[in-house]
Short mmCIF file of C-alpha atoms in Angstrom, two decimals:
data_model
loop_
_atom_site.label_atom_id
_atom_site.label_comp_id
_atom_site.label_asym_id
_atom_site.label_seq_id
_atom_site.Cartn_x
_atom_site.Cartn_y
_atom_site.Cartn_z
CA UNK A 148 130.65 30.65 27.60
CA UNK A 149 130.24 30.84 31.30
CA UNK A 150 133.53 29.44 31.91
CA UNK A 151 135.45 31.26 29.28
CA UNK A 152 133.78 34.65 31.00
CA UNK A 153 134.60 33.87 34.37
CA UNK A 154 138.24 32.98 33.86
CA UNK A 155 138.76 35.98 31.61
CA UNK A 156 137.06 38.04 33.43
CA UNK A 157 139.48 36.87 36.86
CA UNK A 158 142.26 38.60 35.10
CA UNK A 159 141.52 42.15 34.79
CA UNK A 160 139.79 42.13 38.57
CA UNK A 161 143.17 40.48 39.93
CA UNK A 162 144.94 42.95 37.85
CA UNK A 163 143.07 45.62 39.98
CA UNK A 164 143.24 43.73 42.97
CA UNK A 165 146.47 43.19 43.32
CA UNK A 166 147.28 47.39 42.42
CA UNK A 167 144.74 48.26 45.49
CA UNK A 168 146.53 45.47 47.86
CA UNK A 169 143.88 42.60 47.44
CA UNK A 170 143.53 40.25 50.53
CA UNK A 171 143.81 36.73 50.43
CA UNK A 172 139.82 36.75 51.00
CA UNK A 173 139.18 38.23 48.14
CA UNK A 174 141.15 35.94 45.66
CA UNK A 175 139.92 33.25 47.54
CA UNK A 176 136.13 34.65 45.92
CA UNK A 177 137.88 35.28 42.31
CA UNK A 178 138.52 31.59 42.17
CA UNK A 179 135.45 30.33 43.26
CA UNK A 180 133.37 33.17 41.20
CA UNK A 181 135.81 31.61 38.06
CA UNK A 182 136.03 28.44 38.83
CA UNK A 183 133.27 26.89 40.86
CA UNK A 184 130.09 28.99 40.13
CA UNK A 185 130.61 27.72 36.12
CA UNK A 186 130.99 24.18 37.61
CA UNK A 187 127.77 24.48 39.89
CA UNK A 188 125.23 26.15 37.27
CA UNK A 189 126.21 23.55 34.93
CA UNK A 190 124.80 21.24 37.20
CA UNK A 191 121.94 22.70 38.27
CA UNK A 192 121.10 23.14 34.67
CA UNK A 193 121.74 19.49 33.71
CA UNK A 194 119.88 18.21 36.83
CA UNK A 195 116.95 20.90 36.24
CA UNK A 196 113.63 19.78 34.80
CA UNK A 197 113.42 23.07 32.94
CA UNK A 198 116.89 23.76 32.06
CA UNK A 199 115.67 26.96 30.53
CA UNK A 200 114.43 28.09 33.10
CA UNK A 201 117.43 27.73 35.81
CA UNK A 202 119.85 28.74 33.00
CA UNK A 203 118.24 31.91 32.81
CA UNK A 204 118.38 32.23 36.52
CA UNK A 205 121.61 31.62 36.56
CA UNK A 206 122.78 33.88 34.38
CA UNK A 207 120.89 36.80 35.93
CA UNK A 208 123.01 35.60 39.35
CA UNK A 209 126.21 36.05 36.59
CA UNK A 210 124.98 39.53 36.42
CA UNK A 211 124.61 40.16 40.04
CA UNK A 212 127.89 39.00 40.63
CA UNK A 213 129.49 41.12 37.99
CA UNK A 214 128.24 44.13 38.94
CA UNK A 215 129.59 43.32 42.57
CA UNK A 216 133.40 42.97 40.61
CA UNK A 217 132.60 46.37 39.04
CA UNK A 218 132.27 47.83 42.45
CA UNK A 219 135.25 45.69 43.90
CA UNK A 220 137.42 47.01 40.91
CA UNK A 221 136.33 50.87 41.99
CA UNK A 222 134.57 51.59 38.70
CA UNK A 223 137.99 51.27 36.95
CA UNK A 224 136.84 52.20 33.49
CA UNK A 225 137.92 50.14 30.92
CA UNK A 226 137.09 46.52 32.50
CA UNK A 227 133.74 47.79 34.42
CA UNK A 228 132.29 48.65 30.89
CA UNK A 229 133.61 45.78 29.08
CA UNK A 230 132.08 44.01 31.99
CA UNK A 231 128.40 46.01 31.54
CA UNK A 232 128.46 45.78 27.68
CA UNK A 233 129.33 41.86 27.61
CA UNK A 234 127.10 40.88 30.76
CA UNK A 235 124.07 42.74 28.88
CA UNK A 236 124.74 41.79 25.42
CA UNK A 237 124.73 38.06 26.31
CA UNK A 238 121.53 38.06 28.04
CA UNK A 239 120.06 39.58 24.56
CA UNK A 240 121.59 37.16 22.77
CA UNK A 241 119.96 34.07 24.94
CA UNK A 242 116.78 35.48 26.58
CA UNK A 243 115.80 38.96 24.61
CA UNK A 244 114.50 42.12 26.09
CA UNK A 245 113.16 40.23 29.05
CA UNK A 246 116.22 38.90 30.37
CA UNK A 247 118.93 41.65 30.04
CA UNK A 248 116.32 43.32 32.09
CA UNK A 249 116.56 41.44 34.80
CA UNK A 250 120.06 40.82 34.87
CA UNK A 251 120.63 44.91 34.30
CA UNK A 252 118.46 45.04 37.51
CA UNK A 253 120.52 42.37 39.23
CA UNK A 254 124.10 43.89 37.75
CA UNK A 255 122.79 47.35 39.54
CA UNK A 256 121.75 45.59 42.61
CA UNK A 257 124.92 43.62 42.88
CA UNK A 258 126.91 46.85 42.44
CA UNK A 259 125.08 49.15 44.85
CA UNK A 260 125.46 46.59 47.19
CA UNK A 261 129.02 45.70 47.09
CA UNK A 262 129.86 49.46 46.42
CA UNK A 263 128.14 50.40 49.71
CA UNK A 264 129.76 47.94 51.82
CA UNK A 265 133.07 48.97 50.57
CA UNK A 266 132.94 52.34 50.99
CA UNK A 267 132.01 53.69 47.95
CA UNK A 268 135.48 53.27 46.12
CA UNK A 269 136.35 55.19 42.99
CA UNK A 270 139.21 54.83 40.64
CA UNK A 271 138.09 55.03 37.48
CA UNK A 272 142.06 55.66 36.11
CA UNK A 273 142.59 52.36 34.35
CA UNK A 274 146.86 50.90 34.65
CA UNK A 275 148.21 49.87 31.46
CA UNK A 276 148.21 46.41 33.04
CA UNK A 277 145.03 46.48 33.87
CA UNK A 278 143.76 47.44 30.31
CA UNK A 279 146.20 44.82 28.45
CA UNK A 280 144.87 41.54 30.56
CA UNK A 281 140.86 43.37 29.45
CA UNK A 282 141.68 42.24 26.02
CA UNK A 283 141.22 38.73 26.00
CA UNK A 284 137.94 39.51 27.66
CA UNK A 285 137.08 41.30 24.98
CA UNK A 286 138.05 39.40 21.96
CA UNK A 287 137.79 36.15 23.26
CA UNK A 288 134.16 36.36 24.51
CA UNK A 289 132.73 38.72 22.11
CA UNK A 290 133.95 36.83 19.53
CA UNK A 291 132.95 33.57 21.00
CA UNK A 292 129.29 35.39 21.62
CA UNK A 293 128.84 36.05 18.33
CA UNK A 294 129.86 33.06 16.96
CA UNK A 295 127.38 31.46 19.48
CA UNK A 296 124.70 33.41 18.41
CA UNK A 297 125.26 32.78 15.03
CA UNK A 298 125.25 28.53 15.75
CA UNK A 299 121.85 29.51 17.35
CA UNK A 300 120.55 31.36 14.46
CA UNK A 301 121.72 28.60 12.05
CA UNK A 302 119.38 25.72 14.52
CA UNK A 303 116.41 28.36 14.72
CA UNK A 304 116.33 28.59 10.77
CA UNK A 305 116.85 25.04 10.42
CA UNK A 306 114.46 24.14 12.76
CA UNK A 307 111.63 26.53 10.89
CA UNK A 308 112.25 25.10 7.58
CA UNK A 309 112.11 21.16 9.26
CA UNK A 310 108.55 22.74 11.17
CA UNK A 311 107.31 24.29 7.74
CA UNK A 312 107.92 20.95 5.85
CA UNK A 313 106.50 18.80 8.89
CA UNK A 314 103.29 21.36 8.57
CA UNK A 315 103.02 20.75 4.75
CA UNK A 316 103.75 16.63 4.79
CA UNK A 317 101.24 14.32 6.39
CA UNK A 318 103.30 12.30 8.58
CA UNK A 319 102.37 8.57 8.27
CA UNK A 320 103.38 8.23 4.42
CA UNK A 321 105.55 11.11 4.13
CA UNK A 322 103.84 12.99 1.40
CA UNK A 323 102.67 16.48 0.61
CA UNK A 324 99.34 16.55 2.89
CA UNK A 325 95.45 17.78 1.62
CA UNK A 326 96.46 21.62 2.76
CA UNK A 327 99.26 21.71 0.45
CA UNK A 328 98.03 19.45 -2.38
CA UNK A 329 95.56 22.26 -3.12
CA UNK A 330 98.48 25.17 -2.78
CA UNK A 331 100.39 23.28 -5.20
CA UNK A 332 97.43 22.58 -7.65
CA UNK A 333 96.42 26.04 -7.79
CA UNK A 334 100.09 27.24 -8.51
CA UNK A 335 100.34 24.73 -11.35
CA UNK A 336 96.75 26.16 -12.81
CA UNK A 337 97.96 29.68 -12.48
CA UNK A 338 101.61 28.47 -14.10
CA UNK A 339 99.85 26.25 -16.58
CA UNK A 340 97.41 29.40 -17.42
CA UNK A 341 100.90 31.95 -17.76
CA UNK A 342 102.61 29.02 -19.71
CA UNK A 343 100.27 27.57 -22.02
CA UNK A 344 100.92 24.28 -20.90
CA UNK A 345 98.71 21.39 -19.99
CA UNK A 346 98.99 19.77 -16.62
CA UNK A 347 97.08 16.73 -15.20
CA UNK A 348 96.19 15.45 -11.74
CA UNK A 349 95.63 11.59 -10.84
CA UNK A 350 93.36 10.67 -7.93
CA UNK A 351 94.05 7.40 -6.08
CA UNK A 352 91.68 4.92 -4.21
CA UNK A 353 92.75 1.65 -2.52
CA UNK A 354 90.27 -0.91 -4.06
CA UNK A 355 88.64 -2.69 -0.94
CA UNK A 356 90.86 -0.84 1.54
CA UNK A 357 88.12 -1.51 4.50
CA UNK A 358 88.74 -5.42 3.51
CA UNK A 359 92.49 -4.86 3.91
CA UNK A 360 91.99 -3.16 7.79
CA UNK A 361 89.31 -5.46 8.37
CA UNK A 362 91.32 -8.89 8.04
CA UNK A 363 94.60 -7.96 8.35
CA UNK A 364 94.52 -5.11 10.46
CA UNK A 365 95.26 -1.81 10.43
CA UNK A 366 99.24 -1.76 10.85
CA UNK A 367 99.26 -3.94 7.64
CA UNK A 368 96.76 -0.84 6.45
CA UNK A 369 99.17 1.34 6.90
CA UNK A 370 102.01 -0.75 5.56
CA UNK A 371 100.24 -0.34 2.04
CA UNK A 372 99.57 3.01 2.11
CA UNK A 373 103.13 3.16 2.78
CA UNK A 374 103.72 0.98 -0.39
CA UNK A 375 101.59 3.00 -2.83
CA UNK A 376 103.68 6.61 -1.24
CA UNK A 377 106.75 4.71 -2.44
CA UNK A 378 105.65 3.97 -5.68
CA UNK A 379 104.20 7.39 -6.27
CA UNK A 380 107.53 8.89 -5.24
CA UNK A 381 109.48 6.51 -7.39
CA UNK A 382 107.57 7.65 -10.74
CA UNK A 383 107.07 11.64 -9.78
CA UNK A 384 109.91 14.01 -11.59
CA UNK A 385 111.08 17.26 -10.49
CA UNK A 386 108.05 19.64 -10.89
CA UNK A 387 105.68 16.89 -9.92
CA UNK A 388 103.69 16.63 -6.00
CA UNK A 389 102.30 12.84 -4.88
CA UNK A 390 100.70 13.62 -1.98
CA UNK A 391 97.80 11.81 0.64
CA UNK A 392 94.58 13.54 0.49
CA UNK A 393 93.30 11.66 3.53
CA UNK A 394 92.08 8.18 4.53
CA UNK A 395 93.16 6.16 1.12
CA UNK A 396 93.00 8.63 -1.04
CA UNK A 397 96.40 9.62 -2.92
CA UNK A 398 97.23 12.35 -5.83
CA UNK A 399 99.80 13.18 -7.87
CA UNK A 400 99.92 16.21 -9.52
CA UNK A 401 101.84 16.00 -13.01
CA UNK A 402 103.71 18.96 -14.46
CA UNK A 403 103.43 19.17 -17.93
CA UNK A 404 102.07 16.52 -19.12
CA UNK A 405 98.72 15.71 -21.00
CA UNK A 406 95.67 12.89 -20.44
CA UNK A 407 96.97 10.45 -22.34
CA UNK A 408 100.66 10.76 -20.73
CA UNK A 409 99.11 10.49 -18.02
CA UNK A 410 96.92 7.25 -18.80
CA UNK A 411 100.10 5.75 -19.45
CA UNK A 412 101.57 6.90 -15.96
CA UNK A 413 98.88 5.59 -14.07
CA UNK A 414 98.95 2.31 -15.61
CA UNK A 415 102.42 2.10 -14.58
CA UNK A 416 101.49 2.83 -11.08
CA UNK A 417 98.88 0.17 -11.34
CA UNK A 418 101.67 -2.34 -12.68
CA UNK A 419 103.90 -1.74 -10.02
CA UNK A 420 101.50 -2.02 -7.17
CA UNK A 421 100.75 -5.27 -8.76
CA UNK A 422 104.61 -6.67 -7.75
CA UNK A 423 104.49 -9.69 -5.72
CA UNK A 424 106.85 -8.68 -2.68
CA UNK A 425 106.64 -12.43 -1.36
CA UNK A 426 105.90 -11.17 1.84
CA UNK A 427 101.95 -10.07 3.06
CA UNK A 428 99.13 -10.99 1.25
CA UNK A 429 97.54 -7.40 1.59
CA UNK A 430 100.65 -6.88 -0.98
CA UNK A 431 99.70 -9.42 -3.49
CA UNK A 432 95.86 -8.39 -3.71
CA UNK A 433 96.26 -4.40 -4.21
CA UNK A 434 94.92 -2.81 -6.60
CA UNK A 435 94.20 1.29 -7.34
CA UNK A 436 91.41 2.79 -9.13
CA UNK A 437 92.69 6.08 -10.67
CA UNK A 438 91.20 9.33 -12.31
CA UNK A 439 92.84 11.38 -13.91
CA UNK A 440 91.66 15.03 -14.71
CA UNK A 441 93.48 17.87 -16.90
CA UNK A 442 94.23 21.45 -15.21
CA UNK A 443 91.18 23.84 -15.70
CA UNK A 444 92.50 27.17 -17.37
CA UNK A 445 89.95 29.26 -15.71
CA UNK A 446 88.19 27.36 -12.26
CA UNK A 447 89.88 26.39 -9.24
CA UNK A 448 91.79 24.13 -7.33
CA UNK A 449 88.57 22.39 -5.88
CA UNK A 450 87.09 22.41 -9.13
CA UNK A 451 90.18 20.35 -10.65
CA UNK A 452 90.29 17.56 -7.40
CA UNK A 453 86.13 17.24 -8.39
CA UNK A 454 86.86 16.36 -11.69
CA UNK A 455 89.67 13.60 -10.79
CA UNK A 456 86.91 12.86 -8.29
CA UNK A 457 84.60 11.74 -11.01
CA UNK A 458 86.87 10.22 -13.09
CA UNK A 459 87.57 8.20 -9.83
CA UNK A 460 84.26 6.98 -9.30
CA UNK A 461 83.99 6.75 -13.23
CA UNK A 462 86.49 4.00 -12.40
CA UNK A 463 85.03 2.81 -9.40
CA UNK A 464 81.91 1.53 -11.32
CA UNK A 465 84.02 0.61 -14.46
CA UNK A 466 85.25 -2.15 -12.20
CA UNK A 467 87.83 -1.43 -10.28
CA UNK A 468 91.38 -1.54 -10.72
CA UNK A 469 91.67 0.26 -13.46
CA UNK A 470 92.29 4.15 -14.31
CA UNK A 471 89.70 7.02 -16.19
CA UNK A 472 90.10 10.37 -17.79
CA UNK A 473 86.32 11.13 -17.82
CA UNK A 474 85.35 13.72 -20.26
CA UNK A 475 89.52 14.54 -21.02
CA UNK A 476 90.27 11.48 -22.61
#
């Protein structure tokens, strides 16, 4: 945008220039102001270790220096405010408040200045000339602008949704994490409750995970909890949440569906964990132990994980390696 501004911006001031008898001096400035200033806070920027920060800088000197072409153009209307409208509205657009501040300040400063020295010029009368080569300034870079600001919008929305779905996943299995396990539970209590439907949660524990870390190490840990994310994500259907409640612990929360379809479920989960992948031996030997509660139609979402929790450690002491409804089968 910098270079588009400074070379469209060269025309109208030349325009002027050239009707008040413009030295070779001063187009010697117009070409460096269009085309070397762009070139040189490019590379300060690139070669900056807080880009941001010089960018901004720079563009507050873009300021200064076109409020000093304001002055040198004798306040000729219509270029001078096309000049004061696009230099502020661009430095909303990429800093806020804060920065068309300070490049208003530095757009007055550069004006006063070059104004003085000059001799206080004024012409505001603007040629028909003069007017026609404003145009492309106009279009040109307010277009561009706003189609700039819009690209920027689209990344900052983007980027929100990506942070929002980072702050609900836990990040080494890429499942829903504890936080928003329990948001989701309580919204399918409150739906099943509206609905009259039943829905069912499964708590899972990796039998002899400890054993696992112990002798094989933790990366080949991970690799498993890895495997069992997979496999919940494989057998979960639209409406349904798998998710990592911490350390080894999994869920899955089942839309719709009652104890016994759920039995059946976590059986197949069991099956499939039980494939031989020919590869690590942490693969071969592992096993789940899963409860398996049904939504409560008037408690909590706590209250629900407690009662997979029991029907967990129902389980547990059942054995092992095997899945429990507790008191909903």
């Amino acid at each position: 945008m910098r270079f588009v501004g400074a070379l469209l911006a060269a025309l109208p001031i030349a325009s002027v220039g050239l009707e008040r008898g413009m030295g070779r001096l001063a187009f010697v400035f117009l070409l460096v102001n269009a085309l070397v200033w762009p070139v040189i806070a490019q590379l300060l920027t690139r070669r900056a270790a807080r880009p941001a920060v010089v960018q901004f800088r720079c563009m507050v000197v873009d300021s200064l220096l076109g409020g000093a072409w304001i002055a040198f153009m004798a306040v000729s209307a219509v270029p001078s405010a096309l000049f004061a409208a696009l230099l502020v509205a661009d430095k909303i657009a990429a800093g806020g408040t804060r920065l068309a501040l300070k490049a208003t300040a530095a757009l007055l400063l550069g004006f006063l200045a070059a104004w003085l020295a000059m001799g206080t010029p004024w012409q505001p009368a603007t040629s028909s000339r003069t007017f026609l080569l404003s145009l492309p300034f106009l279009f040109v870079y307010g277009i561009g602008l706003s189609a700039l600001s819009w690209r920027l919008a689209r990344r900052v929305r983007s980027q929100n949704r990506q942070l929002q779905r980072l702050s609900r996943m836990d990040p080494l299995v890429e499942l829903a994490n504890r936080g928003y396990l329990m948001h989701r539970a309580q919204q399918m209590i409150e739906a099943g409750r509206a609905l009259g439907r039943t829905d069912c949660l499964l708590m899972l524990d990796v039998d002899d995970f400890k054993r696992i870390n112990d002798t094989l190490g933790h990366r080949t840990g991970d690799e498993a909890l890895r495997r069992i994310a997979a496999v919940l994500r494989s057998v979960s259907r639209p409406g349904d949440t798998p998710g990592r409640l911490g350390g080894d612990e999994f869920a899955l929360l089942l839309a719709g569906q009652t104890p016994a379809e759920a039995m059946l479920l976590a059986e197949k989960i069991r099956s499939l964990l039980h494939v031989d992948t020919g590869s690590d031996a942490a693969m071969l030997d592992l096993s789940v132990s899963i409860g398996i509660a049904a939504a409560p139609t008037t408690t909590s979402a706590e209250e629900w994980l407690a009662r997979a929790d029991q029907a967990l450690y129902d389980a547990k002491r059942h054995g092992k390696n095997t899945a429990s409804c507790g008191t909903d089968c």
